[in-house]
CSV table of C-alpha atoms in Angstrom, one decimal:
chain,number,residue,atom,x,y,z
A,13,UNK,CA,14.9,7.9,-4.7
A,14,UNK,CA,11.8,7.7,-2.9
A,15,UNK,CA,10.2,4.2,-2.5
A,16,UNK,CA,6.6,3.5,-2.2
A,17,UNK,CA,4.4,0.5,-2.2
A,18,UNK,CA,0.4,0.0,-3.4
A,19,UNK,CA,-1.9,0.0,-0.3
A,20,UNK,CA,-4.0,-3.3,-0.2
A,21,UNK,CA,-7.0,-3.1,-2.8
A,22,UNK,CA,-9.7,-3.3,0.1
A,23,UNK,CA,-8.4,0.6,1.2
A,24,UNK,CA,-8.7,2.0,-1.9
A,25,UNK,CA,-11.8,0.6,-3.0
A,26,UNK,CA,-12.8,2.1,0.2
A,27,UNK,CA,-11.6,6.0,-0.9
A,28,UNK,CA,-13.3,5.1,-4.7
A,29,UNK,CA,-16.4,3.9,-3.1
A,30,UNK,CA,-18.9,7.2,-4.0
A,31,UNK,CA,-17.1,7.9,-7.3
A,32,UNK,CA,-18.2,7.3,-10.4
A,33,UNK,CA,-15.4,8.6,-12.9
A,34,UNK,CA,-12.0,7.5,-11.6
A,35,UNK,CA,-9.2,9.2,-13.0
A,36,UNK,CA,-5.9,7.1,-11.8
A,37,UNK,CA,-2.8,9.0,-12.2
A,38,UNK,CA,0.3,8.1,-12.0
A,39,UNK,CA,3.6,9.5,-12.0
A,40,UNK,CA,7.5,9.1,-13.9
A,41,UNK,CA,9.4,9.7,-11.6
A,42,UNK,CA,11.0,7.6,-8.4
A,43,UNK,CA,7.6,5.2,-8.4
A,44,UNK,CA,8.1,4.1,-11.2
A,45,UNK,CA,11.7,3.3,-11.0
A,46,UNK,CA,10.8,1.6,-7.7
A,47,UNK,CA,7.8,-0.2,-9.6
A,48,UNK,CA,5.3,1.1,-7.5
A,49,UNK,CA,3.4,4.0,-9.3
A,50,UNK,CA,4.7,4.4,-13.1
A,51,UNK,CA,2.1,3.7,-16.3
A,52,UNK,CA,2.5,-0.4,-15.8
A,53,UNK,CA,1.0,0.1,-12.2
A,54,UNK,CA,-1.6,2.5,-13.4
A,55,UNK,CA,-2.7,0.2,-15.5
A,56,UNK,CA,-2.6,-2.7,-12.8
A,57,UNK,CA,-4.7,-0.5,-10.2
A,58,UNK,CA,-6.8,0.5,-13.1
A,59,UNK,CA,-7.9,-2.7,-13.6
A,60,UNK,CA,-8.2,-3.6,-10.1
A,61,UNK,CA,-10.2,-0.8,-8.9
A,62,UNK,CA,-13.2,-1.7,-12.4
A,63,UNK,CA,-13.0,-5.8,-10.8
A,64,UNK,CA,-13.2,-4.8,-7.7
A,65,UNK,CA,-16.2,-2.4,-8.5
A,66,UNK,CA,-17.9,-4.9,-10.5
A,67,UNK,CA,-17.3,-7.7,-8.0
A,68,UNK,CA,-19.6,-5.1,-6.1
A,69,UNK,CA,-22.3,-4.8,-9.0
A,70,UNK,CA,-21.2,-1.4,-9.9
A,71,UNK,CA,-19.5,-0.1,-13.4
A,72,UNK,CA,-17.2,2.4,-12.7
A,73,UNK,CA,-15.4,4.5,-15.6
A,74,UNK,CA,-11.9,4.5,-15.1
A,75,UNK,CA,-9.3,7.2,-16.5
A,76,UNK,CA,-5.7,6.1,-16.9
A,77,UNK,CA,-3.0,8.6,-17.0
A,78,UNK,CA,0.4,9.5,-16.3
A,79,UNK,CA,2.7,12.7,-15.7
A,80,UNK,CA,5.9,13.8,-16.0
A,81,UNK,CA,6.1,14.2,-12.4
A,82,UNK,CA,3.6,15.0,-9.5
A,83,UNK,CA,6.2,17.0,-7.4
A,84,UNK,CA,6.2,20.3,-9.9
A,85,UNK,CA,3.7,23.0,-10.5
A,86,UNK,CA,3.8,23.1,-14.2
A,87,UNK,CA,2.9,19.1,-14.9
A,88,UNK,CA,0.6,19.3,-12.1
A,89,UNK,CA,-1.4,21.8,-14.4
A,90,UNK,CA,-1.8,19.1,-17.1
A,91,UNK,CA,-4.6,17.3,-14.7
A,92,UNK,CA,-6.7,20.0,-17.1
A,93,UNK,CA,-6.4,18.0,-20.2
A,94,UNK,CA,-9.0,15.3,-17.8
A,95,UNK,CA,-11.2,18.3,-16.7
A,96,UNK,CA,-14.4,17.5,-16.2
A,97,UNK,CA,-14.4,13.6,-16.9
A,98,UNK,CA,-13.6,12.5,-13.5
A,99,UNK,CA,-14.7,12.6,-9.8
A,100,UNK,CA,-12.0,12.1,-7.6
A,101,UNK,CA,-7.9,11.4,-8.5
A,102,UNK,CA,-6.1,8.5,-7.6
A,103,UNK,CA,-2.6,9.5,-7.4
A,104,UNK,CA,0.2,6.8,-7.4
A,105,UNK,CA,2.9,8.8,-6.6
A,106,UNK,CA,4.2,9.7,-3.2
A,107,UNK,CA,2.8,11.2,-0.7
A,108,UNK,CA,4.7,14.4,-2.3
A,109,UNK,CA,2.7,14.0,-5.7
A,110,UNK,CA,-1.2,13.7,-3.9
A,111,UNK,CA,0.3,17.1,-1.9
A,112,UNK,CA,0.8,19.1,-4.9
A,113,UNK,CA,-1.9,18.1,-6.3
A,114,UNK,CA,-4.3,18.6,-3.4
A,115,UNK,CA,-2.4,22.3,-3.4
A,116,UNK,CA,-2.4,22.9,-7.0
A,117,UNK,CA,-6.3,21.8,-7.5
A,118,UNK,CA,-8.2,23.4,-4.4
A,119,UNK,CA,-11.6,21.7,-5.6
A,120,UNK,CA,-10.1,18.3,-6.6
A,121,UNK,CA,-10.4,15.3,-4.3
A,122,UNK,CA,-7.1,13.6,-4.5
A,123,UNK,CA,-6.1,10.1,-2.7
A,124,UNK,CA,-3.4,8.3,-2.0
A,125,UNK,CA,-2.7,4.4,-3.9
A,126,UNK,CA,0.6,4.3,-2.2
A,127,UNK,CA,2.3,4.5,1.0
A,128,UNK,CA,4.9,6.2,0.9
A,129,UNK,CA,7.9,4.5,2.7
A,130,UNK,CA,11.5,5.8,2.4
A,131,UNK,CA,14.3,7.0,0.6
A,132,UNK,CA,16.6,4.2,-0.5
A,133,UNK,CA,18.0,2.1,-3.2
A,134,UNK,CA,17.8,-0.7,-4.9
A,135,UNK,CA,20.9,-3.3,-4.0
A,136,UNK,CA,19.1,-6.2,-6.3
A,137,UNK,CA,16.1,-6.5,-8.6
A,138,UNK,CA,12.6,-6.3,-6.4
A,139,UNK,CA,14.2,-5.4,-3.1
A,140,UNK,CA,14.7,-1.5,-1.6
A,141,UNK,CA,16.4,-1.2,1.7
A,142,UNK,CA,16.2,2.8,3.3
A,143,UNK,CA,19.4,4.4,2.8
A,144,UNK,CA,18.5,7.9,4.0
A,145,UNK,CA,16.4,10.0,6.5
A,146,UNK,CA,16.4,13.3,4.5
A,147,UNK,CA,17.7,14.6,8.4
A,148,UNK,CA,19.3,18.1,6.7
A,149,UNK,CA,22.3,17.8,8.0
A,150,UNK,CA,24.7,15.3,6.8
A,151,UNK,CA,27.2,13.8,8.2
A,152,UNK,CA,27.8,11.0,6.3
A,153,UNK,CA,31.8,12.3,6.1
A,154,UNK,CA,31.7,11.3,9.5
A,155,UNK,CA,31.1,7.9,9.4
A,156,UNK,CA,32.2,6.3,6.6
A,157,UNK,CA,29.4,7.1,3.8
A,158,UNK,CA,27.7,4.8,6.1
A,159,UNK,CA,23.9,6.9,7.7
A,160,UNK,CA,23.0,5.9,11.3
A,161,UNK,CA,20.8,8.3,11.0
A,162,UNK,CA,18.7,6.1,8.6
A,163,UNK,CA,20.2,2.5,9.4
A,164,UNK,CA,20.6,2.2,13.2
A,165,UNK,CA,17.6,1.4,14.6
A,166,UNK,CA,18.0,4.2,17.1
A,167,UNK,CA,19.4,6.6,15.0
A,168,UNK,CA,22.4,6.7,17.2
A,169,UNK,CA,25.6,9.2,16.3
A,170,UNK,CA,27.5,7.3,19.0
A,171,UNK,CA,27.3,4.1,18.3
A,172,UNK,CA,27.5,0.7,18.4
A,173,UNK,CA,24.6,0.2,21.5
A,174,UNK,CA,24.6,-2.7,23.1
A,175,UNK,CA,22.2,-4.6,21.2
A,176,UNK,CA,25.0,-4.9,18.5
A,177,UNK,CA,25.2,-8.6,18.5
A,178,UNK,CA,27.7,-10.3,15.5
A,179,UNK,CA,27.3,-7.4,13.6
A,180,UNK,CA,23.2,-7.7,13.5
A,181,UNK,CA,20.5,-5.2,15.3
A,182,UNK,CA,18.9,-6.5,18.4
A,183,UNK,CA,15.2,-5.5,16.6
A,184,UNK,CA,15.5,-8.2,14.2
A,185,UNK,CA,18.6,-10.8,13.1
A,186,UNK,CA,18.6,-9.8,9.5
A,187,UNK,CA,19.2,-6.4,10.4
A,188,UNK,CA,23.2,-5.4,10.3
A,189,UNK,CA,24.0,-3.1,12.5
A,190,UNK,CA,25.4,0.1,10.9
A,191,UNK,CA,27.6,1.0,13.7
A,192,UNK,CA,29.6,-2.2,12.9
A,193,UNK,CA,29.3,-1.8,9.2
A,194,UNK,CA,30.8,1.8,10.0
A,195,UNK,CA,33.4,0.6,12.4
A,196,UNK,CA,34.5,-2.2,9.3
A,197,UNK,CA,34.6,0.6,6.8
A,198,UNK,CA,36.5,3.3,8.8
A,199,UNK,CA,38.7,0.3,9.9
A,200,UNK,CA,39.0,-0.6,6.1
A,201,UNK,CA,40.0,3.2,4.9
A,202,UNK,CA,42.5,3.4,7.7
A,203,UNK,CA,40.2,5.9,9.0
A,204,UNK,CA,39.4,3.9,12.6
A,205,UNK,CA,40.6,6.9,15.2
A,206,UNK,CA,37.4,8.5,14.0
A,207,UNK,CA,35.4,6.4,15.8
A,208,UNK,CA,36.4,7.5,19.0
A,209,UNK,CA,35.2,10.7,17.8
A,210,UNK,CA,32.5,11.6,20.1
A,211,UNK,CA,29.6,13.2,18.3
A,212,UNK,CA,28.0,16.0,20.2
A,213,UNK,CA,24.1,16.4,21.2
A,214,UNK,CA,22.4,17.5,17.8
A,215,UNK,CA,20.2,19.9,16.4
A,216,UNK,CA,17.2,18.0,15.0
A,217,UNK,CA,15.3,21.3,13.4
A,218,UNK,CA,16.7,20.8,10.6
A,219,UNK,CA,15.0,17.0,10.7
A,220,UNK,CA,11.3,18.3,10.0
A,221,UNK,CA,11.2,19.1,14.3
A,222,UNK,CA,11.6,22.7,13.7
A,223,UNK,CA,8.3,22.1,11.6
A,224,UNK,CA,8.0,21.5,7.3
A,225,UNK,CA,11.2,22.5,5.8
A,226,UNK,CA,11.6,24.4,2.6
A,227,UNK,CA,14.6,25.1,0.6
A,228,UNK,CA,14.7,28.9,-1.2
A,229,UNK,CA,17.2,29.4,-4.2
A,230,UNK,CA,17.5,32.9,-4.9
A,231,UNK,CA,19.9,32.0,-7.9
A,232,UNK,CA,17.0,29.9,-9.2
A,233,UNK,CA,13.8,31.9,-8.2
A,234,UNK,CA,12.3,34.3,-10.9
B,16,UNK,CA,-27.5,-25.7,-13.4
B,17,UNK,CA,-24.8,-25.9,-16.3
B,18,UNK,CA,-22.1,-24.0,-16.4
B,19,UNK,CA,-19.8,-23.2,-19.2
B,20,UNK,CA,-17.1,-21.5,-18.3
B,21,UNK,CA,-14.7,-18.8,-19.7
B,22,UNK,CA,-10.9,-20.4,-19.5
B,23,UNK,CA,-8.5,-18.0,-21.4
B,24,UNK,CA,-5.0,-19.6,-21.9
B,25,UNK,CA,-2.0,-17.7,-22.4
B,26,UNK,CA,0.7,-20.0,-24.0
B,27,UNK,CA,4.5,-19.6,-25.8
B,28,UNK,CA,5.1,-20.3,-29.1
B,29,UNK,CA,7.0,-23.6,-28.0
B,30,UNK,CA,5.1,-25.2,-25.4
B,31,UNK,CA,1.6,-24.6,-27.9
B,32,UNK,CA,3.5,-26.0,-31.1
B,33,UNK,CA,0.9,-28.4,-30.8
B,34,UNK,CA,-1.9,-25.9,-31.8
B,35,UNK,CA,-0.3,-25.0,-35.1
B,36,UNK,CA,-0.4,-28.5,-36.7
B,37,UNK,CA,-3.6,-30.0,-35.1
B,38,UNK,CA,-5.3,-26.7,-35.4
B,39,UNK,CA,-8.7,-26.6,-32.9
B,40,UNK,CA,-10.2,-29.2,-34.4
B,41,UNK,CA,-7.5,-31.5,-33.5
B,42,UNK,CA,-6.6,-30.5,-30.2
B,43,UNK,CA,-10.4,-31.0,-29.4
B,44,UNK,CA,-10.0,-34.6,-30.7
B,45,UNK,CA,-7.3,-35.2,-27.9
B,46,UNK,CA,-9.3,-33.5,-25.5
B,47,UNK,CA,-9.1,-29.9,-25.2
B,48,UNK,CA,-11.6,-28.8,-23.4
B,49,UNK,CA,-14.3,-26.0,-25.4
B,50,UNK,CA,-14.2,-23.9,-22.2
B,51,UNK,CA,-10.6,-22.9,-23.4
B,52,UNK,CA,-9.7,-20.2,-25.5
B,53,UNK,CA,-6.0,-20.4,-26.3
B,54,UNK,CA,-4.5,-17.2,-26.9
B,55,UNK,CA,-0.3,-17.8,-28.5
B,56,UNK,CA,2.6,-15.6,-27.6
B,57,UNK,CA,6.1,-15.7,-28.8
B,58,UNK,CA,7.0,-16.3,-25.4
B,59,UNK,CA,5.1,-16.3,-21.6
B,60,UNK,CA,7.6,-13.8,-20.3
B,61,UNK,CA,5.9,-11.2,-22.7
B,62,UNK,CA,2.7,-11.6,-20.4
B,63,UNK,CA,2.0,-8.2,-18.2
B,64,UNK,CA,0.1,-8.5,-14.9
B,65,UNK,CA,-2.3,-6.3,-16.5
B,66,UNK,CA,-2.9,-8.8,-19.5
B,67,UNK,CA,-4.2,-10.9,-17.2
B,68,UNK,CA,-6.1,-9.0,-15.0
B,69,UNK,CA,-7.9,-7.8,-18.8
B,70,UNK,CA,-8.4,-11.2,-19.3
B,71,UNK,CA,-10.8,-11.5,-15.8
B,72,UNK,CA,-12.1,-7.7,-16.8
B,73,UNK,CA,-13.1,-9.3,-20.0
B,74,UNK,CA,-15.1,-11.9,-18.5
B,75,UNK,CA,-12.7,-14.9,-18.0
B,76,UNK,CA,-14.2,-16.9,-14.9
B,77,UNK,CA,-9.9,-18.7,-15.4
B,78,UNK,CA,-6.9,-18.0,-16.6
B,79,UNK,CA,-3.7,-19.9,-17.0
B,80,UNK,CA,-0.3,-19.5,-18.5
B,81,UNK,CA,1.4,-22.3,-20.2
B,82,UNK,CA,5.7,-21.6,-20.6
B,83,UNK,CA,8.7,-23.9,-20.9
B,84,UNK,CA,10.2,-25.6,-18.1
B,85,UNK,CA,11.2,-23.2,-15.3
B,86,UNK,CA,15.2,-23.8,-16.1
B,87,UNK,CA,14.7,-24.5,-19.9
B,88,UNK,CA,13.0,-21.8,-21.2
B,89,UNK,CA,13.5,-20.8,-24.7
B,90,UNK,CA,14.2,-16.9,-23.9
B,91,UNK,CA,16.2,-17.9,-21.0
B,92,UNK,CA,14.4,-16.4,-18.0
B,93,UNK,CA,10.7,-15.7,-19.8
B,94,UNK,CA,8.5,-18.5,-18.3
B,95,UNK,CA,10.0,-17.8,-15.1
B,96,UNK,CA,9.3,-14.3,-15.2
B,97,UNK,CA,5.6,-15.2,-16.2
B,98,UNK,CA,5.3,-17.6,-12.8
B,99,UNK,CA,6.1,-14.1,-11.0
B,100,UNK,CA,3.3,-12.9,-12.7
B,101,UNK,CA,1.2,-15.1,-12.1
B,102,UNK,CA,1.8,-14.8,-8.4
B,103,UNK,CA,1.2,-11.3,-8.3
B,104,UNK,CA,-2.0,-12.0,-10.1
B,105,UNK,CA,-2.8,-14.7,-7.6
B,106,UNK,CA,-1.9,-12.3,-4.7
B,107,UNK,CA,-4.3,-9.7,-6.2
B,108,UNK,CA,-7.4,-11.9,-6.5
B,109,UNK,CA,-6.8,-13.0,-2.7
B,110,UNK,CA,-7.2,-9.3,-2.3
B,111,UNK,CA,-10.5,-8.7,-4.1
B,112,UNK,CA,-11.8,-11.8,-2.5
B,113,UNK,CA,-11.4,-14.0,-5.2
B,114,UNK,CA,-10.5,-17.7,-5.3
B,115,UNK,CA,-6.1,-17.2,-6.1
B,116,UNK,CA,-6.6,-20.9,-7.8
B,117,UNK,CA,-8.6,-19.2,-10.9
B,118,UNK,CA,-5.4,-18.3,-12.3
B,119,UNK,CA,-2.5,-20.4,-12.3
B,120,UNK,CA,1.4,-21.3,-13.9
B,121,UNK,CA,2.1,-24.2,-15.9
B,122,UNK,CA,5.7,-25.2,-16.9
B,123,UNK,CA,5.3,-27.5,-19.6
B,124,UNK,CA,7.5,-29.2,-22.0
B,125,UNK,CA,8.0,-28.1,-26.0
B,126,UNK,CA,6.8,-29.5,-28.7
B,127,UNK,CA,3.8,-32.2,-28.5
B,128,UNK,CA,3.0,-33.6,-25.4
B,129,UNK,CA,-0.1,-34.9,-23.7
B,130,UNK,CA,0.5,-32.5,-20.3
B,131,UNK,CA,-0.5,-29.3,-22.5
B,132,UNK,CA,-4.2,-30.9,-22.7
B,133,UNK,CA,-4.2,-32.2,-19.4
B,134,UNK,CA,-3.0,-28.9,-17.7
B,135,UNK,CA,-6.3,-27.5,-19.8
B,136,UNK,CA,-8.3,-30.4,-18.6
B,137,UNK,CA,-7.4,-29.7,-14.8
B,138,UNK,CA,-8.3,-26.2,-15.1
B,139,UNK,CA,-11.5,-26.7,-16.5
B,140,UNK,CA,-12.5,-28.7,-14.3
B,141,UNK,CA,-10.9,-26.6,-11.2
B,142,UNK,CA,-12.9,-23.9,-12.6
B,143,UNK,CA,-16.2,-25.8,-12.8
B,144,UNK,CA,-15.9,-26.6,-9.3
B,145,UNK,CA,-15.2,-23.3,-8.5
B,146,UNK,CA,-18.7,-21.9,-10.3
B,147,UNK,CA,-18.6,-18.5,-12.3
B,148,UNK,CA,-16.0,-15.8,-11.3
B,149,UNK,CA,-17.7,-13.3,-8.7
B,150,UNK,CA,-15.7,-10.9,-10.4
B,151,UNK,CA,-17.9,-10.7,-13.3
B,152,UNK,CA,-20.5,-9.0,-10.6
B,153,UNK,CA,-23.2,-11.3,-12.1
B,154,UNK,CA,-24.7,-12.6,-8.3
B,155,UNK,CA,-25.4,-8.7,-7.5
């Protein structure tokens, strides 16, 4: 899923500052697994963004809402059940969510609460580690389920470097280096003469450099 | 110039058992403070963030929690969960520029005890010290 965390206070007081009918609204889907922009934040921000006001000697009217999701046309077009009792959006979903909206909604002033930081997982309760780069082109067969697109610091397809050092990145000691964890795993599945595999130069277009990407479904499109 | 301040308590059912049979008028007799408003849950790990961010909203100048014993607590993991809380609360005044020490945890035994007036005692007067919460937008 995609995981996002709440900007400091200061930078969205900062976006809020002229308005004076907030509606906040957040969003079901990945944020609020990941904590971050669901209805429990929404009312969190809510309530910091009227404190925060006030601190300032200004009452602010705050909306709180929710949708199904920011990332489809049709719940985007429930913003109209607040039309005309706010100002400007606060959107707490990802940086996907305050796009829609901002294409959806030409006259709307939408801003982001979050940063939006990565696609990952949750491997215990309050902690997300990145998983995936979204690169369009997998090649996760290749190496063990393991991405080094994602986890090696330098996205390397040959790896290990030479900062691999007792299985941890040479950026920072609590980093594992994926290129060991890869090597362990192929080792593991009796799969090890794939690592001296070499992987040839690759075609990043399909990474966002050949510009935004778009997926079309004929099967699906009406 | 006085100040009176605003000191809403959020408390379990176990560690305020005391409240039940002494009633206000009692727990003033050992001390409780009139700044404090106790406000009962079945347990502390019920408490949102949000509850307590309402509580500054509506006008609180302090807030405290008051749950079991970190690794006694009657629902297990509940007064623990409220510390969190409390932390995140804590981490969210820092970032509206507000004294973290008007809100704090208190793990306190069950039953009667003379820490559940003394932890009210130490906030009100932490809270005196501190003067009215600038959250309340009262010096602009």
């Amino acid at each position: 899923m995609i995981i996002a965390e709440r900007k400091p206070v200061d930078e969205i007081l900062g976006m809020v500052k002229n308005a004076e009918r907030i509606l906040v609204l957040g969003c079901r889907g990945c944020v609020t697994v990941c904590s971050a922009g669901g209805e429990r934040e929404v009312e969190i921000l809510a309530s910091l963004i009227r404190l925060g006001m006030k601190k300032q000697g200004r009452d602010v009217e705050v909306i709180e809402g929710s949708l199904v999701r920011q990332c489809d046309k049709e719940y985007i077009d429930a913003i109209d059940q607040w039309q005309g009792r706010y100002d400007i959006i606060i959107s707490t979903a990802c940086g996907v969510g305050v796009n829609f909206i901002a294409n959806q909604r030409p006259t709307d002033k939408v801003y982001p609460a979050l940063n939006t930081s990565f696609l990952g997982g949750s491997p215990e309760q309050g902690v997300w580690t990145e998983q995936c780069a979204g690169c369009g082109n997998c090649i996760l067969h290749l190496t063990g389920g393991l991405c080094p697109v994602a986890r090696c610091a330098k996205s390397l397809l040959n790896g290990p470097c030479g900062g691999s050092v007792d299985g941890k990145c040479e950026i920072n000691p609590q980093v594992e280096c994926v290129w060991q964890l890869i090597h362990d795993r192929l080792g593991r599945l009796d799969n090890q003469d794939m690592m001296n595999e070499i992987m040839p130069i690759r075609d990043w277009s399909t990474a966002g450099h050949g510009g935004p990407r778009k997926v079309l479904r004929d099967d699906l499109t009406i | 110039m006085s100040f009176t301040p605003d000191i809403q308590a959020f408390c379990c059912h176990y560690t305020s058992q005391q409240t039940i049979a002494e009633g206000r008028e009692g727990l003033k007799n050992d001390g409780l403070p009139d700044s404090v408003n106790l406000n009962r849950l079945v347990c502390t790990g019920k408490l949102q963030v949000s509850s307590l961010l309402k509580a500054f909203e509506n006008g609180a100048d302090g807030v405290y929690v008051a749950g079991c014993p970190a690794d006694e607590c009657h629902n297990m993991k509940g007064s623990r969960r409220a510390a969190k809380r409390v932390l995140a609360v804590k981490k969210a005044l820092k970032e509206l520029g507000v004294e973290p020490e008007r809100v704090e945890m208190y793990h306190l035994q069950r039953g009667f005890h003379p820490e559940f007036i003394e932890a009210a005692q130490e906030m009100d007067k932490r809270i005196k010290d501190l003067g009215p919460c600038s959250l309340k937008g009262e010096d602009k």
